[in-house]
Amino acid sequence: MGSDVNAMKTAIDNGKTALGIEFGSTRIKAVLVNAQHEVIASGTYDWENQLVNNIWTYSLEAIWKGLQDCYQELAKSVKAQYETELKTIGSIGFSAMMHGYMAFGKKDELLVPFRTWRNTITQEASEKLTKLFNYHIPQRWSIAHLYQAILNGEEHVSEITYFTTLAGYIHWQLCGQKVLGVGEASGMFPIDIEARDFNQKMVAQFDALVEDKGFSWKLADIMPKVLAAGDNAGTLTAEGAKLLDVTGILQPGIPMCPPEGDAGTGMVATNSVAKRTGNISAGTSVFAMAVLEKDLSKAYDELDLVTTPEGNLVAMVHCNNCTSDLNAWVNIFKEFQEAMGQKADMNELYGTLYHKALEGDADCGGLLSYGYYSGEHVTGFAEGRPLFVRTPDSKFTLANFMRVNLFTALGAIKIGMDILFKQEGVVLDELLGHGGLFKTEGVGQKVVAAAVNVPVSVMKTAGEGGAWGIAVLAQYMMEKAEGESLADYLNQKVFAGEESVRMEPDAKDVAGFETFIERYKKGLAIERAAVENL
């Protein structure tokens, strides 16, 4: 055994590690990290949601089987690499896809199947609560699910003793604590950022709203306690240890950090939790998050408000469509290349076509396209039709064609971000880019900087993702110095040696994108006609 492996074995045996487990919508992932925040072992489990009685759900059996199998794969990986059993861990953290609804009765039994973030069954509740609070309540938020169940007259509501999210449920089962990290809690119910707790004025408004129903509970009684990053959130119980590790090797007593949502762990994994920073994830769908310095002046349908794991306010713009249409066009060029008897190398093809886009006219030469495979909330579409359109005198070149497809991938998110920058005067020092759009070096980055007029940085190493993010939060809880903020801890201890490439916005590109977005907004009527007639 090499000295490195020996050192790692000693570290594992002495619990100089942290475990992070994240429940994504298609994969559960577990990572074990060492004191240097490096992943030393991992395990995964693939799963799928089910549509049961028109509700997207995962069964309790699937949740526990997924967790146990994922953990076993991690434990086996530790044994194979380091010839030791995983008996103890320095700290543990859980995260899961944000929000949704899990309601429990007095015997801690699940009253109705878990309702996930994917369900769009709470529109009436979402609209009424947004109006009541003057604060945007998205459909996937737990409070929208609870209020919709009340509006529907569902019998289970009167029996609720506790409701929480998937991350909160798993944490509670493993350590007995009914708590949530503030980032995840901000998707259950609005947060008062001064108090780092649920907004008490809005809690009272909700109680008044449902008072005539005569429930035995008040809202505060049935919600989790809100904790911030760094707070101790309990320890693994003997029952919890058996639930996690069915072989019984893992010992109880391990400290656990507040459970978080995947948005919060994503902010940690991309080092974008400090005020005036943000991150943009661009792939099949696209979302951007900006950490704000103060509250917004009013509610906007296009913006969700959540918080960082420390409790700072974050505005989030989420759009359903980003690179799908762009990829479909690249595929057409691949087919052409193969029809000409040439073998297509996809990396080379993407690189060539993306770089070609940089040669186009700043405003894409008058071309217009929409990559709407599905509806787009920000622009008011329930369904979409991919569309490419031009005037007879627009400049139809390959460079402009590729450029318009890159620009339009960011069209909807640009409209949402413009509310922040132009109407609310939000200032960001930097956006961190990650996801498929940034794979071709320098191109996606340049286009995003043009769209939002903010410097965009991309890390040299691809981020490890949410499971790593929650493991780092578990480490922060154990290691933070007196008064050390999460942002400082990440900057100085986790990402200190991390290389990133920063790109400033190019004034000509920014002006070109502004011209394009006006054409994009005007052309929405064309997209509307396509949806209605095709």
mmCIF file with all atom_site columns, C-alpha atoms in Angstrom, residues 119-244:
data_model
loop_
_atom_site.group_PDB
_atom_site.id
_atom_site.type_symbol
_atom_site.label_atom_id
_atom_site.label_alt_id
_atom_site.label_comp_id
_atom_site.label_asym_id
_atom_site.label_entity_id
_atom_site.label_seq_id
_atom_site.pdbx_PDB_ins_code
_atom_site.Cartn_x
_atom_site.Cartn_y
_atom_site.Cartn_z
_atom_site.occupancy
_atom_site.B_iso_or_equiv
_atom_site.pdbx_formal_charge
_atom_site.auth_seq_id
_atom_site.auth_comp_id
_atom_site.auth_asym_id
_atom_site.auth_atom_id
_atom_site.pdbx_PDB_model_num
ATOM 1   C CA . ASN A 1 119 ? -46.013 19.220 -10.249 1.00 0.00 ? 119 ASN A CA 1
ATOM 2   C CA . THR A 1 120 ? -47.850 22.198 -11.704 1.00 0.00 ? 120 THR A CA 1
ATOM 3   C CA . ILE A 1 121 ? -51.061 21.595 -9.757  1.00 0.00 ? 121 ILE A CA 1
ATOM 4   C CA . THR A 1 122 ? -50.896 24.618 -7.462  1.00 0.00 ? 122 THR A CA 1
ATOM 5   C CA . GLN A 1 123 ? -51.505 27.551 -9.808  1.00 0.00 ? 123 GLN A CA 1
ATOM 6   C CA . GLU A 1 124 ? -54.545 28.894 -7.934  1.00 0.00 ? 124 GLU A CA 1
ATOM 7   C CA . ALA A 1 125 ? -52.721 28.756 -4.582  1.00 0.00 ? 125 ALA A CA 1
ATOM 8   C CA . SER A 1 126 ? -49.581 30.287 -6.084  1.00 0.00 ? 126 SER A CA 1
ATOM 9   C CA . GLU A 1 127 ? -51.520 33.261 -7.511  1.00 0.00 ? 127 GLU A CA 1
ATOM 10  C CA . LYS A 1 128 ? -53.609 33.889 -4.364  1.00 0.00 ? 128 LYS A CA 1
ATOM 11  C CA . LEU A 1 129 ? -50.618 33.715 -1.999  1.00 0.00 ? 129 LEU A CA 1
ATOM 12  C CA . THR A 1 130 ? -48.490 35.939 -4.264  1.00 0.00 ? 130 THR A CA 1
ATOM 13  C CA . LYS A 1 131 ? -51.269 38.541 -4.060  1.00 0.00 ? 131 LYS A CA 1
ATOM 14  C CA . LEU A 1 132 ? -51.767 38.132 -0.309  1.00 0.00 ? 132 LEU A CA 1
ATOM 15  C CA . PHE A 1 133 ? -48.050 38.444 0.563   1.00 0.00 ? 133 PHE A CA 1
ATOM 16  C CA . ASN A 1 134 ? -47.066 40.760 -2.335  1.00 0.00 ? 134 ASN A CA 1
ATOM 17  C CA . TYR A 1 135 ? -44.208 38.263 -2.707  1.00 0.00 ? 135 TYR A CA 1
ATOM 18  C CA . HIS A 1 136 ? -43.832 35.804 -5.573  1.00 0.00 ? 136 HIS A CA 1
ATOM 19  C CA . ILE A 1 137 ? -44.810 32.271 -4.457  1.00 0.00 ? 137 ILE A CA 1
ATOM 20  C CA . PRO A 1 138 ? -43.821 29.755 -7.184  1.00 0.00 ? 138 PRO A CA 1
ATOM 21  C CA . GLN A 1 139 ? -45.959 26.650 -7.740  1.00 0.00 ? 139 GLN A CA 1
ATOM 22  C CA . ARG A 1 140 ? -43.277 24.265 -6.459  1.00 0.00 ? 140 ARG A CA 1
ATOM 23  C CA . TRP A 1 141 ? -43.028 25.913 -3.021  1.00 0.00 ? 141 TRP A CA 1
ATOM 24  C CA . SER A 1 142 ? -44.273 23.851 -0.079  1.00 0.00 ? 142 SER A CA 1
ATOM 25  C CA . ILE A 1 143 ? -46.686 26.564 1.100   1.00 0.00 ? 143 ILE A CA 1
ATOM 26  C CA . ALA A 1 144 ? -48.336 26.624 -2.363  1.00 0.00 ? 144 ALA A CA 1
ATOM 27  C CA . HIS A 1 145 ? -48.858 22.849 -2.097  1.00 0.00 ? 145 HIS A CA 1
ATOM 28  C CA . LEU A 1 146 ? -50.311 23.163 1.411   1.00 0.00 ? 146 LEU A CA 1
ATOM 29  C CA . TYR A 1 147 ? -52.693 25.979 0.451   1.00 0.00 ? 147 TYR A CA 1
ATOM 30  C CA . GLN A 1 148 ? -53.790 24.196 -2.739  1.00 0.00 ? 148 GLN A CA 1
ATOM 31  C CA . ALA A 1 149 ? -54.642 21.111 -0.642  1.00 0.00 ? 149 ALA A CA 1
ATOM 32  C CA . ILE A 1 150 ? -56.746 23.413 1.582   1.00 0.00 ? 150 ILE A CA 1
ATOM 33  C CA . LEU A 1 151 ? -58.458 24.968 -1.467  1.00 0.00 ? 151 LEU A CA 1
ATOM 34  C CA . ASN A 1 152 ? -59.159 21.452 -2.800  1.00 0.00 ? 152 ASN A CA 1
ATOM 35  C CA . GLY A 1 153 ? -60.742 20.494 0.536   1.00 0.00 ? 153 GLY A CA 1
ATOM 36  C CA . GLU A 1 154 ? -58.329 17.579 0.989   1.00 0.00 ? 154 GLU A CA 1
ATOM 37  C CA . GLU A 1 155 ? -59.088 15.652 4.184   1.00 0.00 ? 155 GLU A CA 1
ATOM 38  C CA . HIS A 1 156 ? -55.484 15.067 5.188   1.00 0.00 ? 156 HIS A CA 1
ATOM 39  C CA . VAL A 1 157 ? -54.854 18.742 5.939   1.00 0.00 ? 157 VAL A CA 1
ATOM 40  C CA . SER A 1 158 ? -56.637 18.707 9.330   1.00 0.00 ? 158 SER A CA 1
ATOM 41  C CA . GLU A 1 159 ? -54.385 15.819 10.453  1.00 0.00 ? 159 GLU A CA 1
ATOM 42  C CA . ILE A 1 160 ? -51.021 17.463 9.682   1.00 0.00 ? 160 ILE A CA 1
ATOM 43  C CA . THR A 1 161 ? -48.567 17.649 12.587  1.00 0.00 ? 161 THR A CA 1
ATOM 44  C CA . TYR A 1 162 ? -45.481 18.423 10.446  1.00 0.00 ? 162 TYR A CA 1
ATOM 45  C CA . PHE A 1 163 ? -44.675 19.212 6.845   1.00 0.00 ? 163 PHE A CA 1
ATOM 46  C CA . THR A 1 164 ? -41.292 19.523 5.200   1.00 0.00 ? 164 THR A CA 1
ATOM 47  C CA . THR A 1 165 ? -39.263 18.890 2.027   1.00 0.00 ? 165 THR A CA 1
ATOM 48  C CA . LEU A 1 166 ? -37.433 15.735 0.941   1.00 0.00 ? 166 LEU A CA 1
ATOM 49  C CA . ALA A 1 167 ? -34.092 16.950 2.393   1.00 0.00 ? 167 ALA A CA 1
ATOM 50  C CA . GLY A 1 168 ? -35.829 17.855 5.666   1.00 0.00 ? 168 GLY A CA 1
ATOM 51  C CA . TYR A 1 169 ? -37.554 14.457 5.832   1.00 0.00 ? 169 TYR A CA 1
ATOM 52  C CA . ILE A 1 170 ? -34.360 12.411 5.405   1.00 0.00 ? 170 ILE A CA 1
ATOM 53  C CA . HIS A 1 171 ? -32.490 14.556 7.929   1.00 0.00 ? 171 HIS A CA 1
ATOM 54  C CA . TRP A 1 172 ? -35.335 14.167 10.476  1.00 0.00 ? 172 TRP A CA 1
ATOM 55  C CA . GLN A 1 173 ? -35.403 10.375 10.059  1.00 0.00 ? 173 GLN A CA 1
ATOM 56  C CA . LEU A 1 174 ? -31.629 10.083 10.574  1.00 0.00 ? 174 LEU A CA 1
ATOM 57  C CA . CYS A 1 175 ? -31.184 12.396 13.560  1.00 0.00 ? 175 CYS A CA 1
ATOM 58  C CA . GLY A 1 176 ? -34.658 13.152 14.920  1.00 0.00 ? 176 GLY A CA 1
ATOM 59  C CA . GLN A 1 177 ? -34.383 16.920 14.332  1.00 0.00 ? 177 GLN A CA 1
ATOM 60  C CA . LYS A 1 178 ? -37.217 18.801 12.547  1.00 0.00 ? 178 LYS A CA 1
ATOM 61  C CA . VAL A 1 179 ? -34.984 21.452 10.984  1.00 0.00 ? 179 VAL A CA 1
ATOM 62  C CA . LEU A 1 180 ? -34.097 22.906 7.574   1.00 0.00 ? 180 LEU A CA 1
ATOM 63  C CA . GLY A 1 181 ? -31.223 24.984 6.267   1.00 0.00 ? 181 GLY A CA 1
ATOM 64  C CA . VAL A 1 182 ? -32.372 28.523 5.455   1.00 0.00 ? 182 VAL A CA 1
ATOM 65  C CA . GLY A 1 183 ? -31.754 28.141 1.705   1.00 0.00 ? 183 GLY A CA 1
ATOM 66  C CA . GLU A 1 184 ? -34.095 25.156 1.504   1.00 0.00 ? 184 GLU A CA 1
ATOM 67  C CA . ALA A 1 185 ? -36.528 26.755 3.989   1.00 0.00 ? 185 ALA A CA 1
ATOM 68  C CA . SER A 1 186 ? -36.777 29.771 1.640   1.00 0.00 ? 186 SER A CA 1
ATOM 69  C CA . GLY A 1 187 ? -38.563 27.478 -0.826  1.00 0.00 ? 187 GLY A CA 1
ATOM 70  C CA . MET A 1 188 ? -41.071 26.359 1.775   1.00 0.00 ? 188 MET A CA 1
ATOM 71  C CA . PHE A 1 189 ? -42.141 29.837 2.835   1.00 0.00 ? 189 PHE A CA 1
ATOM 72  C CA . PRO A 1 190 ? -40.755 33.409 2.470   1.00 0.00 ? 190 PRO A CA 1
ATOM 73  C CA . ILE A 1 191 ? -37.799 34.251 4.718   1.00 0.00 ? 191 ILE A CA 1
ATOM 74  C CA . ASP A 1 192 ? -37.231 37.433 6.724   1.00 0.00 ? 192 ASP A CA 1
ATOM 75  C CA . ILE A 1 193 ? -33.578 37.995 5.871   1.00 0.00 ? 193 ILE A CA 1
ATOM 76  C CA . GLU A 1 194 ? -32.883 40.130 8.964   1.00 0.00 ? 194 GLU A CA 1
ATOM 77  C CA . ALA A 1 195 ? -34.182 37.415 11.316  1.00 0.00 ? 195 ALA A CA 1
ATOM 78  C CA . ARG A 1 196 ? -32.952 34.492 9.120   1.00 0.00 ? 196 ARG A CA 1
ATOM 79  C CA . ASP A 1 197 ? -36.306 32.848 9.838   1.00 0.00 ? 197 ASP A CA 1
ATOM 80  C CA . PHE A 1 198 ? -39.743 32.456 8.248   1.00 0.00 ? 198 PHE A CA 1
ATOM 81  C CA . ASN A 1 199 ? -41.412 35.850 7.738   1.00 0.00 ? 199 ASN A CA 1
ATOM 82  C CA . GLN A 1 200 ? -43.612 36.177 10.855  1.00 0.00 ? 200 GLN A CA 1
ATOM 83  C CA . LYS A 1 201 ? -45.896 38.820 9.359   1.00 0.00 ? 201 LYS A CA 1
ATOM 84  C CA . MET A 1 202 ? -46.679 36.498 6.428   1.00 0.00 ? 202 MET A CA 1
ATOM 85  C CA . VAL A 1 203 ? -47.105 33.510 8.779   1.00 0.00 ? 203 VAL A CA 1
ATOM 86  C CA . ALA A 1 204 ? -49.787 35.536 10.627  1.00 0.00 ? 204 ALA A CA 1
ATOM 87  C CA . GLN A 1 205 ? -51.398 36.506 7.288   1.00 0.00 ? 205 GLN A CA 1
ATOM 88  C CA . PHE A 1 206 ? -51.585 32.833 6.307   1.00 0.00 ? 206 PHE A CA 1
ATOM 89  C CA . ASP A 1 207 ? -53.116 31.812 9.657   1.00 0.00 ? 207 ASP A CA 1
ATOM 90  C CA . ALA A 1 208 ? -55.741 34.554 9.242   1.00 0.00 ? 208 ALA A CA 1
ATOM 91  C CA . LEU A 1 209 ? -56.444 33.378 5.672   1.00 0.00 ? 209 LEU A CA 1
ATOM 92  C CA . VAL A 1 210 ? -57.308 29.810 6.762   1.00 0.00 ? 210 VAL A CA 1
ATOM 93  C CA . GLU A 1 211 ? -58.767 30.641 10.189  1.00 0.00 ? 211 GLU A CA 1
ATOM 94  C CA . ASP A 1 212 ? -62.344 29.830 9.090   1.00 0.00 ? 212 ASP A CA 1
ATOM 95  C CA . LYS A 1 213 ? -61.274 26.214 8.370   1.00 0.00 ? 213 LYS A CA 1
ATOM 96  C CA . GLY A 1 214 ? -60.858 25.547 12.093  1.00 0.00 ? 214 GLY A CA 1
ATOM 97  C CA . PHE A 1 215 ? -57.623 23.516 11.840  1.00 0.00 ? 215 PHE A CA 1
ATOM 98  C CA . SER A 1 216 ? -56.106 22.434 15.153  1.00 0.00 ? 216 SER A CA 1
ATOM 99  C CA . TRP A 1 217 ? -52.689 23.684 13.997  1.00 0.00 ? 217 TRP A CA 1
ATOM 100 C CA . LYS A 1 218 ? -51.119 27.085 13.394  1.00 0.00 ? 218 LYS A CA 1
ATOM 101 C CA . LEU A 1 219 ? -48.569 27.312 10.574  1.00 0.00 ? 219 LEU A CA 1
ATOM 102 C CA . ALA A 1 220 ? -45.570 27.857 12.884  1.00 0.00 ? 220 ALA A CA 1
ATOM 103 C CA . ASP A 1 221 ? -46.412 24.605 14.749  1.00 0.00 ? 221 ASP A CA 1
ATOM 104 C CA . ILE A 1 222 ? -46.107 22.401 11.670  1.00 0.00 ? 222 ILE A CA 1
ATOM 105 C CA . MET A 1 223 ? -43.037 23.897 9.936   1.00 0.00 ? 223 MET A CA 1
ATOM 106 C CA . PRO A 1 224 ? -39.377 22.983 10.555  1.00 0.00 ? 224 PRO A CA 1
ATOM 107 C CA . LYS A 1 225 ? -37.014 25.136 12.605  1.00 0.00 ? 225 LYS A CA 1
ATOM 108 C CA . VAL A 1 226 ? -34.812 27.283 10.344  1.00 0.00 ? 226 VAL A CA 1
ATOM 109 C CA . LEU A 1 227 ? -31.017 27.002 10.722  1.00 0.00 ? 227 LEU A CA 1
ATOM 110 C CA . ALA A 1 228 ? -28.181 28.758 8.893   1.00 0.00 ? 228 ALA A CA 1
ATOM 111 C CA . ALA A 1 229 ? -24.979 27.246 7.451   1.00 0.00 ? 229 ALA A CA 1
ATOM 112 C CA . GLY A 1 230 ? -22.580 26.462 10.285  1.00 0.00 ? 230 GLY A CA 1
ATOM 113 C CA . ASP A 1 231 ? -25.308 25.720 12.847  1.00 0.00 ? 231 ASP A CA 1
ATOM 114 C CA . ASN A 1 232 ? -25.293 22.266 14.425  1.00 0.00 ? 232 ASN A CA 1
ATOM 115 C CA . ALA A 1 233 ? -28.369 20.382 13.187  1.00 0.00 ? 233 ALA A CA 1
ATOM 116 C CA . GLY A 1 234 ? -28.197 17.245 15.352  1.00 0.00 ? 234 GLY A CA 1
ATOM 117 C CA . THR A 1 235 ? -26.292 13.954 15.362  1.00 0.00 ? 235 THR A CA 1
ATOM 118 C CA . LEU A 1 236 ? -26.864 10.612 13.684  1.00 0.00 ? 236 LEU A CA 1
ATOM 119 C CA . THR A 1 237 ? -28.972 8.422  16.001  1.00 0.00 ? 237 THR A CA 1
ATOM 120 C CA . ALA A 1 238 ? -28.600 4.650  16.391  1.00 0.00 ? 238 ALA A CA 1
ATOM 121 C CA . GLU A 1 239 ? -31.815 4.179  14.331  1.00 0.00 ? 239 GLU A CA 1
ATOM 122 C CA . GLY A 1 240 ? -30.536 6.665  11.759  1.00 0.00 ? 240 GLY A CA 1
ATOM 123 C CA . ALA A 1 241 ? -27.213 4.852  11.426  1.00 0.00 ? 241 ALA A CA 1
ATOM 124 C CA . LYS A 1 242 ? -29.074 1.589  10.664  1.00 0.00 ? 242 LYS A CA 1
ATOM 125 C CA . LEU A 1 243 ? -31.268 3.352  8.102   1.00 0.00 ? 243 LEU A CA 1
ATOM 126 C CA . LEU A 1 244 ? -28.213 4.755  6.323   1.00 0.00 ? 244 LEU A CA 1
#
